[in-house]
Structure formats: C-alpha cells, structure tokens
PDB file of C-alpha atoms in Angstrom:
ATOM      1  CA  MET K 217     131.881  89.098  99.197  1.00 52.00           C
ATOM      2  CA  PRO K 218     128.705  88.390 101.241  1.00 67.00           C
ATOM      3  CA  HIS K 219     127.139  91.518 102.692  1.00 91.00           C
ATOM      4  CA  THR K 220     127.437  91.983 106.449  1.00 92.00           C
ATOM      5  CA  ILE K 221     125.737  94.429 108.799  1.00 93.00           C
ATOM      6  CA  ALA K 222     126.681  94.626 112.482  1.00 90.00           C
ATOM      7  CA  ASN K 223     129.064  91.695 111.790  1.00 87.00           C
ATOM      8  CA  LEU K 224     126.136  89.509 110.720  1.00 89.00           C
ATOM      9  CA  PRO K 225     125.482  88.016 107.260  1.00 91.00           C
ATOM     10  CA  ALA K 226     122.679  90.097 105.749  1.00 94.00           C
ATOM     11  CA  GLU K 227     120.282  89.761 102.837  1.00 95.00           C
ATOM     12  CA  THR K 228     117.628  91.983 101.324  1.00 96.00           C
ATOM     13  CA  ASP K 229     113.918  91.296 101.366  1.00 94.00           C
ATOM     14  CA  ALA K 230     110.820  93.255 100.464  1.00 95.00           C
ATOM     15  CA  VAL K 231     107.426  93.676 102.104  1.00 95.00           C
ATOM     16  CA  ILE K 232     104.406  95.342 100.565  1.00 95.00           C
ATOM     17  CA  VAL K 233     103.504  98.526 102.416  1.00 96.00           C
ATOM     18  CA  GLY K 234     100.835 100.821 101.053  1.00 94.00           C
ATOM     19  CA  GLY K 235     100.742  98.798  97.843  1.00 94.00           C
ATOM     20  CA  SER K 236     104.455  99.283  97.113  1.00 95.00           C
ATOM     21  CA  PRO K 237     107.551  97.252  98.041  1.00 96.00           C
ATOM     22  CA  LEU K 238     109.571  98.417 101.033  1.00 97.00           C
ATOM     23  CA  LEU K 239     113.115  97.036 100.904  1.00 97.00           C
ATOM     24  CA  LEU K 240     114.699  95.667 104.066  1.00 97.00           C
ATOM     25  CA  TRP K 241     118.044  94.382 105.189  1.00 97.00           C
ATOM     26  CA  ARG K 242     117.629  91.396 107.509  1.00 94.00           C
ATOM     27  CA  PRO K 243     119.950  88.745 109.015  1.00 93.00           C
ATOM     28  CA  VAL K 244     120.356  85.692 106.811  1.00 92.00           C
ATOM     29  CA  ASP K 245     119.300  83.183 109.503  1.00 83.00           C
ATOM     30  CA  ALA K 246     117.407  84.979 112.250  1.00 80.00           C
ATOM     31  CA  GLU K 247     116.061  81.812 113.910  1.00 78.00           C
ATOM     32  CA  LYS K 248     119.574  80.403 114.212  1.00 77.00           C
ATOM     33  CA  LEU K 249     120.693  83.665 115.806  1.00 73.00           C
ATOM     34  CA  VAL K 250     117.978  83.324 118.462  1.00 67.00           C
ATOM     35  CA  LEU K 251     118.597  79.613 119.087  1.00 71.00           C
ATOM     36  CA  GLU K 252     122.353  80.090 119.466  1.00 70.00           C
ATOM     37  CA  THR K 253     122.056  82.804 122.120  1.00 64.00           C
ATOM     38  CA  THR K 254     124.328  81.804 124.990  1.00 55.00           C
ATOM     39  CA  PRO K 255     123.254  81.806 128.656  1.00 57.00           C
ATOM     40  CA  GLU K 256     125.735  84.649 129.219  1.00 54.00           C
ATOM     41  CA  ALA K 257     124.141  86.754 126.480  1.00 54.00           C
ATOM     42  CA  PHE K 258     120.653  85.890 127.780  1.00 50.00           C
ATOM     43  CA  GLY K 259     121.717  87.040 131.247  1.00 53.00           C
ATOM     44  CA  ASP K 260     119.568  88.642 133.901  1.00 52.00           C
ATOM     45  CA  GLU K 261     117.792  90.815 131.339  1.00 55.00           C
ATOM     46  CA  GLU K 262     116.681  87.815 129.247  1.00 54.00           C
ATOM     47  CA  ARG K 263     118.024  89.416 126.089  1.00 60.00           C
ATOM     48  CA  LEU K 264     117.052  87.355 123.041  1.00 66.00           C
ATOM     49  CA  PRO K 265     117.630  88.761 119.535  1.00 76.00           C
ATOM     50  CA  TYR K 266     113.988  88.647 118.458  1.00 83.00           C
ATOM     51  CA  TRP K 267     114.768  91.900 116.659  1.00 88.00           C
ATOM     52  CA  ALA K 268     116.316  89.830 113.862  1.00 89.00           C
ATOM     53  CA  MET K 269     112.999  88.266 112.858  1.00 90.00           C
ATOM     54  CA  LEU K 270     110.455  89.949 110.622  1.00 93.00           C
ATOM     55  CA  TRP K 271     107.145  89.819 112.495  1.00 92.00           C
ATOM     56  CA  PRO K 272     103.800  90.070 110.654  1.00 95.00           C
ATOM     57  CA  ALA K 273     102.550  92.557 113.264  1.00 96.00           C
ATOM     58  CA  SER K 274     105.234  95.005 112.143  1.00 97.00           C
ATOM     59  CA  ILE K 275     104.014  94.757 108.545  1.00 97.00           C
ATOM     60  CA  ALA K 276     100.430  95.357 109.710  1.00 97.00           C
ATOM     61  CA  LEU K 277     101.487  98.437 111.672  1.00 98.00           C
ATOM     62  CA  ALA K 278     103.491  99.756 108.716  1.00 98.00           C
ATOM     63  CA  ASN K 279     100.458  99.479 106.443  1.00 97.00           C
ATOM     64  CA  TYR K 280      98.289 101.234 108.999  1.00 97.00           C
ATOM     65  CA  VAL K 281     100.788 104.034 109.550  1.00 97.00           C
ATOM     66  CA  ILE K 282     101.441 104.777 105.897  1.00 95.00           C
ATOM     67  CA  ASP K 283      97.725 105.501 105.363  1.00 92.00           C
ATOM     68  CA  LEU K 284      97.457 107.983 108.240  1.00 93.00           C
ATOM     69  CA  PRO K 285      96.727 111.343 106.613  1.00 87.00           C
ATOM     70  CA  ALA K 286      97.932 113.290 109.646  1.00 87.00           C
ATOM     71  CA  ILE K 287     101.380 111.743 110.023  1.00 94.00           C
ATOM     72  CA  ALA K 288     103.265 113.719 107.365  1.00 95.00           C
ATOM     73  CA  GLY K 289     105.545 116.271 108.988  1.00 96.00           C
ATOM     74  CA  LYS K 290     104.901 114.894 112.488  1.00 97.00           C
ATOM     75  CA  GLN K 291     107.531 113.678 114.936  1.00 98.00           C
ATOM     76  CA  VAL K 292     107.382 109.908 115.344  1.00 98.00           C
ATOM     77  CA  LEU K 293     109.189 107.546 117.718  1.00 98.00           C
ATOM     78  CA  GLU K 294     109.276 103.767 117.252  1.00 98.00           C
ATOM     79  CA  LEU K 295     109.953 101.673 120.372  1.00 98.00           C
ATOM     80  CA  GLY K 296     111.511  98.217 120.287  1.00 96.00           C
ATOM     81  CA  ALA K 297     111.720  98.579 116.547  1.00 97.00           C
ATOM     82  CA  GLY K 298     113.723  95.530 115.534  1.00 95.00           C
ATOM     83  CA  LEU K 299     114.040  95.790 111.750  1.00 97.00           C
ATOM     84  CA  GLY K 300     112.068  99.047 111.900  1.00 98.00           C
ATOM     85  CA  VAL K 301     109.358  98.360 109.332  1.00 98.00           C
ATOM     86  CA  ALA K 302     106.822 100.725 110.912  1.00 98.00           C
ATOM     87  CA  GLY K 303     109.374 103.501 111.354  1.00 98.00           C
ATOM     88  CA  LEU K 304     110.505 103.150 107.754  1.00 98.00           C
ATOM     89  CA  ALA K 305     106.871 103.352 106.624  1.00 98.00           C
ATOM     90  CA  ALA K 306     106.332 106.505 108.689  1.00 98.00           C
ATOM     91  CA  ALA K 307     109.433 108.062 107.121  1.00 98.00           C
ATOM     92  CA  SER K 308     108.163 107.206 103.640  1.00 97.00           C
ATOM     93  CA  ALA K 309     104.890 108.961 104.567  1.00 97.00           C
ATOM     94  CA  GLY K 310     106.805 112.164 105.317  1.00 97.00           C
ATOM     95  CA  ALA K 311     107.183 111.938 109.101  1.00 98.00           C
ATOM     96  CA  GLN K 312     110.286 112.905 111.079  1.00 98.00           C
ATOM     97  CA  VAL K 313     111.208 109.542 112.564  1.00 98.00           C
ATOM     98  CA  ILE K 314     113.456 108.239 115.322  1.00 98.00           C
ATOM     99  CA  VAL K 315     113.724 104.457 115.395  1.00 98.00           C
ATOM    100  CA  THR K 316     114.869 102.947 118.705  1.00 98.00           C
ATOM    101  CA  ASP K 317     115.729  99.545 120.106  1.00 96.00           C
ATOM    102  CA  TRP K 318     117.363  98.033 123.172  1.00 92.00           C
ATOM    103  CA  PHE K 319     119.899  96.240 120.947  1.00 91.00           C
ATOM    104  CA  GLU K 320     122.465  98.155 118.911  1.00 93.00           C
ATOM    105  CA  GLU K 321     122.605  95.721 115.961  1.00 93.00           C
ATOM    106  CA  PRO K 322     119.107  96.322 114.571  1.00 96.00           C
ATOM    107  CA  LEU K 323     119.763 100.048 114.397  1.00 97.00           C
ATOM    108  CA  GLU K 324     122.485  99.368 111.831  1.00 97.00           C
ATOM    109  CA  PHE K 325     120.062  97.227 109.815  1.00 97.00           C
ATOM    110  CA  VAL K 326     117.443  99.991 109.907  1.00 98.00           C
ATOM    111  CA  GLN K 327     119.939 102.560 108.666  1.00 98.00           C
ATOM    112  CA  GLY K 328     120.878 100.213 105.842  1.00 97.00           C
ATOM    113  CA  SER K 329     117.212  99.760 104.948  1.00 98.00           C
ATOM    114  CA  ALA K 330     116.661 103.515 105.007  1.00 98.00           C
ATOM    115  CA  ARG K 331     119.470 103.941 102.492  1.00 97.00           C
ATOM    116  CA  LEU K 332     117.997 101.193 100.285  1.00 97.00           C
ATOM    117  CA  ASN K 333     114.718 103.116 100.131  1.00 98.00           C
ATOM    118  CA  GLY K 334     116.208 106.614  99.932  1.00 98.00           C
ATOM    119  CA  LEU K 335     114.702 107.566 103.300  1.00 98.00           C
ATOM    120  CA  GLN K 336     115.941 109.845 106.057  1.00 97.00           C
ATOM    121  CA  LEU K 337     115.494 108.848 109.696  1.00 98.00           C
ATOM    122  CA  GLU K 338     117.425 108.758 112.947  1.00 98.00           C
ATOM    123  CA  THR K 339     118.256 105.660 114.986  1.00 98.00           C
ATOM    124  CA  ARG K 340     118.976 105.565 118.697  1.00 97.00           C
ATOM    125  CA  HIS K 341     119.453 103.095 121.531  1.00 96.00           C
ATOM    126  CA  LEU K 342     116.602 103.395 124.042  1.00 97.00           C
ATOM    127  CA  ASP K 343     115.547 101.355 127.054  1.00 95.00           C
ATOM    128  CA  TRP K 344     111.850 102.112 127.629  1.00 95.00           C
ATOM    129  CA  ARG K 345     112.334 101.622 131.376  1.00 95.00           C
ATOM    130  CA  TYR K 346     114.438 104.792 131.396  1.00 96.00           C
ATOM    131  CA  PRO K 347     112.916 107.251 128.911  1.00 96.00           C
ATOM    132  CA  PRO K 348     114.944 110.426 128.373  1.00 95.00           C
ATOM    133  CA  ASP K 349     113.839 113.786 129.692  1.00 95.00           C
ATOM    134  CA  GLY K 350     112.765 116.622 127.454  1.00 94.00           C
ATOM    135  CA  GLU K 351     111.685 114.646 124.388  1.00 96.00           C
ATOM    136  CA  GLN K 352     108.099 114.432 123.184  1.00 97.00           C
ATOM    137  CA  TYR K 353     106.518 113.071 120.014  1.00 98.00           C
ATOM    138  CA  ASP K 354     103.228 113.251 118.155  1.00 98.00           C
ATOM    139  CA  TRP K 355     103.082 109.501 117.572  1.00 98.00           C
ATOM    140  CA  ILE K 356     104.777 106.554 119.286  1.00 98.00           C
ATOM    141  CA  LEU K 357     104.775 103.230 117.447  1.00 98.00           C
ATOM    142  CA  GLY K 358     105.354  99.688 118.658  1.00 98.00           C
ATOM    143  CA  ALA K 359     104.943  96.347 116.904  1.00 97.00           C
ATOM    144  CA  ASP K 360     104.339  93.147 118.906  1.00 95.00           C
ATOM    145  CA  LEU K 361     105.504  94.538 122.253  1.00 95.00           C
ATOM    146  CA  MET K 362     102.801  93.151 124.568  1.00 94.00           C
ATOM    147  CA  TYR K 363     104.110  89.586 124.973  1.00 90.00           C
ATOM    148  CA  GLU K 364     105.949  90.203 128.295  1.00 90.00           C
ATOM    149  CA  ARG K 365     103.716  91.307 131.165  1.00 92.00           C
ATOM    150  CA  ARG K 366     106.678  92.799 133.041  1.00 92.00           C
ATOM    151  CA  ASN K 367     107.061  95.317 130.194  1.00 94.00           C
ATOM    152  CA  HIS K 368     103.456  96.545 130.179  1.00 96.00           C
ATOM    153  CA  VAL K 369     103.666  99.347 132.730  1.00 96.00           C
ATOM    154  CA  PRO K 370     107.167 100.507 131.631  1.00 96.00           C
ATOM    155  CA  ILE K 371     105.945 100.849 128.022  1.00 97.00           C
ATOM    156  CA  LEU K 372     102.896 102.815 129.131  1.00 97.00           C
ATOM    157  CA  ASP K 373     104.929 105.016 131.465  1.00 97.00           C
ATOM    158  CA  CYS K 374     107.440 105.687 128.704  1.00 98.00           C
ATOM    159  CA  ALA K 375     104.660 106.608 126.279  1.00 97.00           C
ATOM    160  CA  GLN K 376     102.980 108.884 128.816  1.00 96.00           C
ATOM    161  CA  LYS K 377     106.260 110.740 129.352  1.00 97.00           C
ATOM    162  CA  MET K 378     107.232 110.991 125.692  1.00 98.00           C
ATOM    163  CA  LEU K 379     103.888 111.747 124.024  1.00 97.00           C
ATOM    164  CA  ARG K 380     102.845 115.323 123.423  1.00 96.00           C
ATOM    165  CA  SER K 381      99.417 116.425 124.558  1.00 95.00           C
ATOM    166  CA  GLY K 382      96.982 114.997 122.029  1.00 94.00           C
ATOM    167  CA  GLY K 383      99.539 112.453 120.802  1.00 96.00           C
ATOM    168  CA  LYS K 384      98.769 108.797 120.163  1.00 97.00           C
ATOM    169  CA  LEU K 385     100.387 105.468 120.899  1.00 98.00           C
ATOM    170  CA  LEU K 386      99.925 102.896 118.116  1.00 98.00           C
ATOM    171  CA  LEU K 387     100.604  99.267 118.971  1.00 98.00           C
ATOM    172  CA  SER K 388     100.109  96.220 116.775  1.00 97.00           C
ATOM    173  CA  ASP K 389      99.474  92.847 118.382  1.00 95.00           C
ATOM    174  CA  PRO K 390      98.919  89.414 116.795  1.00 93.00           C
ATOM    175  CA  GLU K 391      96.241  88.561 119.371  1.00 87.00           C
ATOM    176  CA  ARG K 392      98.687  87.206 121.907  1.00 88.00           C
ATOM    177  CA  HIS K 393      97.135  86.304 125.272  1.00 87.00           C
ATOM    178  CA  PRO K 394      99.106  88.896 127.345  1.00 90.00           C
ATOM    179  CA  SER K 395      97.650  91.746 125.283  1.00 93.00           C
ATOM    180  CA  SER K 396      94.445  91.612 127.336  1.00 94.00           C
ATOM    181  CA  PHE K 397      96.470  92.354 130.487  1.00 96.00           C
ATOM    182  CA  PHE K 398      98.272  95.207 128.717  1.00 96.00           C
ATOM    183  CA  LEU K 399      95.008  96.812 127.677  1.00 96.00           C
ATOM    184  CA  ALA K 400      93.529  96.365 131.158  1.00 96.00           C
ATOM    185  CA  SER K 401      96.569  98.121 132.668  1.00 96.00           C
ATOM    186  CA  ALA K 402      96.309 100.899 130.086  1.00 97.00           C
ATOM    187  CA  ARG K 403      92.659 101.562 130.881  1.00 97.00           C
ATOM    188  CA  GLU K 404      93.384 101.583 134.612  1.00 95.00           C
ATOM    189  CA  LEU K 405      96.048 104.228 133.972  1.00 95.00           C
ATOM    190  CA  GLY K 406      93.600 106.424 132.076  1.00 96.00           C
ATOM    191  CA  TRP K 407      94.275 105.471 128.462  1.00 97.00           C
ATOM    192  CA  THR K 408      91.490 105.177 125.904  1.00 97.00           C
ATOM    193  CA  CYS K 409      92.073 102.096 123.750  1.00 97.00           C
ATOM    194  CA  VAL K 410      90.506 101.650 120.307  1.00 97.00           C
ATOM    195  CA  GLY K 411      91.171  98.514 118.268  1.00 96.00           C
ATOM    196  CA  HIS K 412      91.360  98.186 114.491  1.00 96.00           C
ATOM    197  CA  PRO K 413      91.433  94.558 113.263  1.00 95.00           C
ATOM    198  CA  ARG K 414      93.758  93.860 110.357  1.00 94.00           C
ATOM    199  CA  SER K 415      95.051  90.837 108.495  1.00 91.00           C
ATOM    200  CA  VAL K 416      98.500  90.414 106.964  1.00 91.00           C
ATOM    201  CA  GLU K 417      99.620  88.134 104.162  1.00 88.00           C
ATOM    202  CA  TRP K 418     103.180  87.002 104.781  1.00 85.00           C
ATOM    203  CA  GLU K 419     105.141  83.996 103.513  1.00 85.00           C
ATOM    204  CA  GLY K 420     102.045  82.272 102.203  1.00 87.00           C
ATOM    205  CA  ALA K 421      99.966  82.625 105.377  1.00 90.00           C
ATOM    206  CA  THR K 422      97.380  85.052 106.720  1.00 93.00           C
ATOM    207  CA  PHE K 423      97.940  86.555 110.173  1.00 92.00           C
ATOM    208  CA  ALA K 424      95.238  88.279 112.224  1.00 94.00           C
ATOM    209  CA  THR K 425      96.484  91.442 113.911  1.00 95.00           C
ATOM    210  CA  ASN K 426      94.945  94.220 115.973  1.00 96.00           C
ATOM    211  CA  ILE K 427      96.167  97.787 115.701  1.00 97.00           C
ATOM    212  CA  TRP K 428      95.518  99.454 119.046  1.00 97.00           C
ATOM    213  CA  GLU K 429      95.269 103.242 119.120  1.00 97.00           C
ATOM    214  CA  LEU K 430      95.829 104.574 122.638  1.00 98.00           C
ATOM    215  CA  SER K 431      95.299 108.148 123.743  1.00 97.00           C
ATOM    216  CA  ARG K 432      94.861 110.143 126.928  1.00 90.00           C
ATOM    217  CA  SER K 433      92.448 113.001 127.529  1.00 74.00           C
TER     218      SER K 433
END
C-alpha cells in the first residue's frame, strides 16, 4: 500500500545536512497540492500549502544550524517550519526542539521524519500573530519567511516575546525583494542584523541564500 501521512500520499527524500543525509517525508506532488487549493481553502487568510514544498532556504538554514557549537542542549523553536528541515537539524545537533507551523498537516510529516532519523522533538500548531505567554527559547529559527510584508512585524513581535535575553533569531532568505523591508523594520525595532551568505546545491541547481542572525541588546 502507498504510504500516507495526514491523508496525503507521501514519499521519502534525503538532503545533505552537515555532510550526512537527513531523511524526510514529503508529499508526493507538492506543486499539485498548491495549485489545487480551492478558493474556500484559500479564504480570508490566504492559506496556501507552501509547507509541502522543500525550499532551498530551509536546507541552507539546516546546514548553518547543525554547525553551531552552542546549540547543543539549548531550547529551539522553529516558526513556519513546513517540512521542518532546520528543526530536524537542530535536534540532530543535540538541541531541545519544538517545530511549529500554522497548518496541522506538516507537523505529522515532521514527526514522521523525526522517526526516520531516530530524533526526538516536539511539534505544535502556532500562529505567530498570537504567540503564547510564558514560553521563551534560546534560538528561534525560520526558513524563507520574509516573502509577505504583512507578516514582518508579527514575526518580529513573536520573536521578541519568545526569545530569552541573549537569544538569537536565525532566518534564511533566498534574496527575495521583501527581505529588505523586513530587515529595515527589524532595525527600526532595535534588532541587530548580521548576514551570512550561503549557497545551496539542490536538484541540480545552485541557490544563493542569506542566513540572517538577529539579536537585541
């Protein structure tokens, strides 16, 4: 029988993270899933299942995270995780990880991927416009989240609320145009932003990506 996760046909894939393969469950035809989204499902919140696609920026962030010497044993939150590549990488590096998304389906895929790799992590539904009270993390991760300008301030407000003092927000961005507005908003709100250019090889192509490290004094 074909494998299904969250009532969707699923297949395994592998990405190279830290020089080793990281196994992932992913929907069989992610582009079809996006294209077949009905107007009712799109709705007022403009919900498109981009989570189902494996984005090069997530692979870049995973490779950056897995090399962080200070992440082992730390508490890590991934926002808008989709297939959760960065969160899985953080877990493999020894962090205590909670992977979150606005959709419920990707959380089931992430749990399946964690089992494939023998990793322990937690998954949770989270809308970054309404961050929970009383939770703080050492690192917050996000891959390719800057493409909607309406989300810029909510993401930054969520990170400010949920980061511990001295914590860092790590965001990967494939040099999309809206990222300049995100970074301008961050600096206006008192964030220090340091960029680390990276390139990712994926499906026979090379993708330029910036890893942005944001912190507050």
